[in-house]
mmCIF file of C-alpha atoms and ligand atoms in Angstrom:
data_model
loop_
_atom_site.group_PDB
_atom_site.id
_atom_site.type_symbol
_atom_site.label_atom_id
_atom_site.label_comp_id
_atom_site.label_asym_id
_atom_site.label_seq_id
_atom_site.Cartn_x
_atom_site.Cartn_y
_atom_site.Cartn_z
ATOM 1 C CA MET A 579 0.070 0.005 -0.038
ATOM 2 C CA LYS A 580 1.171 3.546 -0.878
ATOM 3 C CA SER A 581 0.573 6.551 1.399
ATOM 4 C CA TYR A 582 0.810 10.196 0.521
ATOM 5 C CA ARG A 583 0.584 13.279 2.787
ATOM 6 C CA GLN A 584 0.365 16.932 1.818
ATOM 7 C CA GLU A 585 -0.667 20.174 3.563
ATOM 8 C CA LEU A 586 -2.423 22.959 1.603
ATOM 9 C CA TRP A 587 -1.952 26.398 3.074
ATOM 10 C CA PHE A 588 -4.445 29.234 2.956
ATOM 11 C CA GLN A 589 -4.465 32.836 4.105
ATOM 12 C CA ILE A 590 -7.919 34.232 3.378
ATOM 13 C CA PRO A 591 -7.860 38.125 3.616
ATOM 14 C CA VAL A 592 -11.342 38.307 5.062
ATOM 15 C CA ARG A 593 -13.191 36.551 7.960
ATOM 16 C CA ARG A 594 -15.378 34.186 5.819
ATOM 17 C CA ARG A 595 -14.993 32.795 2.343
ATOM 18 C CA ILE A 596 -15.662 29.552 0.383
ATOM 19 C CA VAL A 597 -12.739 28.418 -1.755
ATOM 20 C CA ARG A 598 -12.881 25.612 -4.333
ATOM 21 C CA ILE A 599 -9.832 23.257 -3.821
ATOM 22 C CA THR A 600 -10.775 20.334 -6.154
ATOM 23 C CA GLU A 601 -7.911 21.133 -8.435
ATOM 24 C CA GLN A 602 -5.339 21.252 -5.654
ATOM 25 C CA VAL A 603 -6.533 17.878 -4.334
ATOM 26 C CA VAL A 604 -6.326 16.499 -7.923
ATOM 27 C CA GLU A 605 -2.772 17.816 -8.091
ATOM 28 C CA CYS A 606 -2.031 15.870 -4.801
ATOM 29 C CA LEU A 607 -3.561 12.787 -6.238
ATOM 30 C CA ARG A 608 -1.306 13.035 -9.424
ATOM 31 C CA ALA A 609 1.775 13.499 -7.283
ATOM 32 C CA SER A 610 0.802 10.504 -5.188
ATOM 33 C CA GLY A 611 0.802 8.092 -8.099
ATOM 34 C CA ILE A 612 -2.070 6.271 -6.400
ATOM 35 C CA ARG A 613 -4.673 4.737 -8.818
ATOM 36 C CA GLU A 614 -7.074 2.960 -6.429
ATOM 37 C CA GLY A 615 -7.786 4.011 -2.888
ATOM 38 C CA LEU A 616 -9.186 6.734 -0.642
ATOM 39 C CA CYS A 617 -8.460 10.449 -0.324
ATOM 40 C CA LEU A 618 -9.089 12.196 2.949
ATOM 41 C CA VAL A 619 -9.115 15.949 3.012
ATOM 42 C CA ASN A 620 -9.612 17.722 6.399
ATOM 43 C CA ALA A 621 -9.311 21.192 7.891
ATOM 44 C CA MET A 622 -6.581 21.266 10.536
ATOM 45 C CA HIS A 623 -8.239 24.080 12.444
ATOM 46 C CA ILE A 624 -11.384 24.245 14.530
ATOM 47 C CA THR A 625 -12.819 27.299 12.837
ATOM 48 C CA SER A 626 -12.781 26.144 9.243
ATOM 49 C CA SER A 627 -14.227 23.326 7.208
ATOM 50 C CA VAL A 628 -13.756 21.088 4.160
ATOM 51 C CA PHE A 629 -16.994 20.029 2.475
ATOM 52 C CA ILE A 630 -18.397 18.907 -0.844
ATOM 53 C CA ASN A 631 -21.175 20.752 -2.690
ATOM 54 C CA ASP A 632 -22.123 22.646 -5.847
ATOM 55 C CA ASP A 633 -19.861 25.346 -7.222
ATOM 56 C CA GLU A 634 -22.724 27.865 -7.698
ATOM 57 C CA SER A 635 -22.391 31.450 -6.452
ATOM 58 C CA GLY A 636 -26.126 31.658 -5.378
ATOM 59 C CA LEU A 637 -25.767 28.616 -3.225
ATOM 60 C CA HIS A 638 -22.543 29.920 -1.620
ATOM 61 C CA ALA A 639 -24.431 33.191 -0.738
ATOM 62 C CA ASP A 640 -27.269 31.065 0.652
ATOM 63 C CA PHE A 641 -24.577 29.215 2.862
ATOM 64 C CA GLU A 642 -23.431 32.522 4.224
ATOM 65 C CA LYS A 643 -27.034 33.709 5.024
ATOM 66 C CA TRP A 644 -28.025 30.363 6.558
ATOM 67 C CA LEU A 645 -24.874 30.081 8.722
ATOM 68 C CA GLU A 646 -25.395 33.698 9.911
ATOM 69 C CA LYS A 647 -28.905 32.803 10.942
ATOM 70 C CA LEU A 648 -27.805 29.692 12.849
ATOM 71 C CA ALA A 649 -24.698 31.234 14.388
ATOM 72 C CA PRO A 650 -24.584 34.976 13.897
ATOM 73 C CA GLU A 651 -21.096 36.577 14.219
ATOM 74 C CA LYS A 652 -22.427 39.497 16.284
ATOM 75 C CA PRO A 653 -23.066 40.600 18.955
ATOM 76 C CA TYR A 654 -19.845 38.940 20.180
ATOM 77 C CA SER A 655 -21.161 39.144 23.687
ATOM 78 C CA GLN A 656 -23.899 36.521 23.015
ATOM 79 C CA TYR A 657 -21.314 33.683 23.243
ATOM 80 C CA ALA A 658 -19.723 32.341 26.381
ATOM 81 C CA HIS A 659 -16.593 31.426 24.332
ATOM 82 C CA ASN A 660 -15.955 35.032 23.417
ATOM 83 C CA GLY A 661 -13.867 37.402 25.594
ATOM 84 C CA ALA A 662 -10.245 36.752 24.819
ATOM 85 C CA GLU A 663 -11.491 35.644 21.437
ATOM 86 C CA ASP A 664 -14.342 36.698 19.139
ATOM 87 C CA ASN A 665 -14.716 33.606 17.059
ATOM 88 C CA ALA A 666 -17.370 31.533 18.780
ATOM 89 C CA ASP A 667 -19.565 31.818 15.728
ATOM 90 C CA ALA A 668 -16.728 30.409 13.543
ATOM 91 C CA HIS A 669 -16.412 27.250 15.821
ATOM 92 C CA LEU A 670 -20.176 26.689 15.483
ATOM 93 C CA LYS A 671 -20.178 27.263 11.674
ATOM 94 C CA ARG A 672 -17.292 24.891 11.271
ATOM 95 C CA THR A 673 -19.254 22.250 13.161
ATOM 96 C CA ILE A 674 -22.225 22.664 10.909
ATOM 97 C CA MET A 675 -20.189 22.524 7.665
ATOM 98 C CA GLY A 676 -17.992 19.655 8.755
ATOM 99 C CA ARG A 677 -14.401 18.861 9.288
ATOM 100 C CA GLU A 678 -13.429 16.563 6.356
ATOM 101 C CA VAL A 679 -14.486 14.705 3.302
ATOM 102 C CA VAL A 680 -13.351 11.301 1.981
ATOM 103 C CA VAL A 681 -13.400 10.723 -1.776
ATOM 104 C CA ALA A 682 -12.848 7.426 -3.516
ATOM 105 C CA VAL A 683 -9.925 7.126 -5.917
ATOM 106 C CA THR A 684 -10.776 5.121 -8.953
ATOM 107 C CA ASN A 685 -8.544 4.604 -11.925
ATOM 108 C CA GLY A 686 -6.316 7.453 -10.814
ATOM 109 C CA GLU A 687 -9.172 9.942 -10.567
ATOM 110 C CA LEU A 688 -11.306 11.456 -7.728
ATOM 111 C CA ASP A 689 -14.526 9.546 -7.984
ATOM 112 C CA LEU A 690 -16.778 12.618 -7.543
ATOM 113 C CA GLY A 691 -20.434 12.918 -8.592
ATOM 114 C CA THR A 692 -21.306 15.160 -11.617
ATOM 115 C CA TRP A 693 -21.752 18.366 -9.588
ATOM 116 C CA GLU A 694 -19.531 17.593 -6.636
ATOM 117 C CA GLN A 695 -16.675 20.013 -5.890
ATOM 118 C CA ILE A 696 -14.425 20.162 -2.802
ATOM 119 C CA PHE A 697 -14.363 23.428 -0.868
ATOM 120 C CA TYR A 698 -12.418 24.964 1.874
ATOM 121 C CA GLY A 699 -14.697 27.035 4.190
ATOM 122 C CA GLU A 700 -13.018 29.734 6.166
ATOM 123 C CA PHE A 701 -14.937 31.192 9.020
ATOM 124 C CA ASP A 702 -12.190 33.043 10.906
ATOM 125 C CA GLY A 703 -9.693 34.075 8.328
ATOM 126 C CA ARG A 704 -6.921 36.633 8.106
ATOM 127 C CA ARG A 705 -4.292 34.167 9.230
ATOM 128 C CA ARG A 706 -2.424 31.179 7.884
ATOM 129 C CA LYS A 707 -4.298 27.906 8.177
ATOM 130 C CA ARG A 708 -3.829 24.440 6.825
ATOM 131 C CA VAL A 709 -5.770 21.636 5.150
ATOM 132 C CA LEU A 710 -4.401 18.063 5.261
ATOM 133 C CA VAL A 711 -4.643 15.762 2.257
ATOM 134 C CA LYS A 712 -3.954 12.092 2.939
ATOM 135 C CA ILE A 713 -4.165 9.445 0.242
ATOM 136 C CA ILE A 714 -3.858 5.802 0.732
ATOM 137 C CA GLY A 715 -4.073 3.031 -1.767
ATOM 138 C CA GLU A 716 -2.052 1.425 -4.546
HETATM 139 ZN ZN1 LIG B 1007 -12.133 30.253 19.587
#
């Protein structure tokens, strides 16, 4: 069995943004040389997510509105976690959107559905953060 590990680094200049990372994960798969196996992609921070969904700007705006309804950023004082930090909403948003995805690797390709794309969801940006790509197989 082969094993491949890579970190993808992000520095998002705003607090929240959704970034498509499918191409970067495909690059990792190419570099791994793995043809059959599993590809794990996970955020390495507790205020950002990796998820799979449609690459459609209206939907991304809907995610922002929906997450702000469920866990509004402000007022900061509404959260017990805030005080030294102001990112309680980002922890909650990350929990809703998920930590990781696992994609099958078939015949050297990510075995994604027709409209599936992999995204990095930043909820507390303006600093360097990492995503882990781990691919195992043969
Ligand atoms: Zn925090």
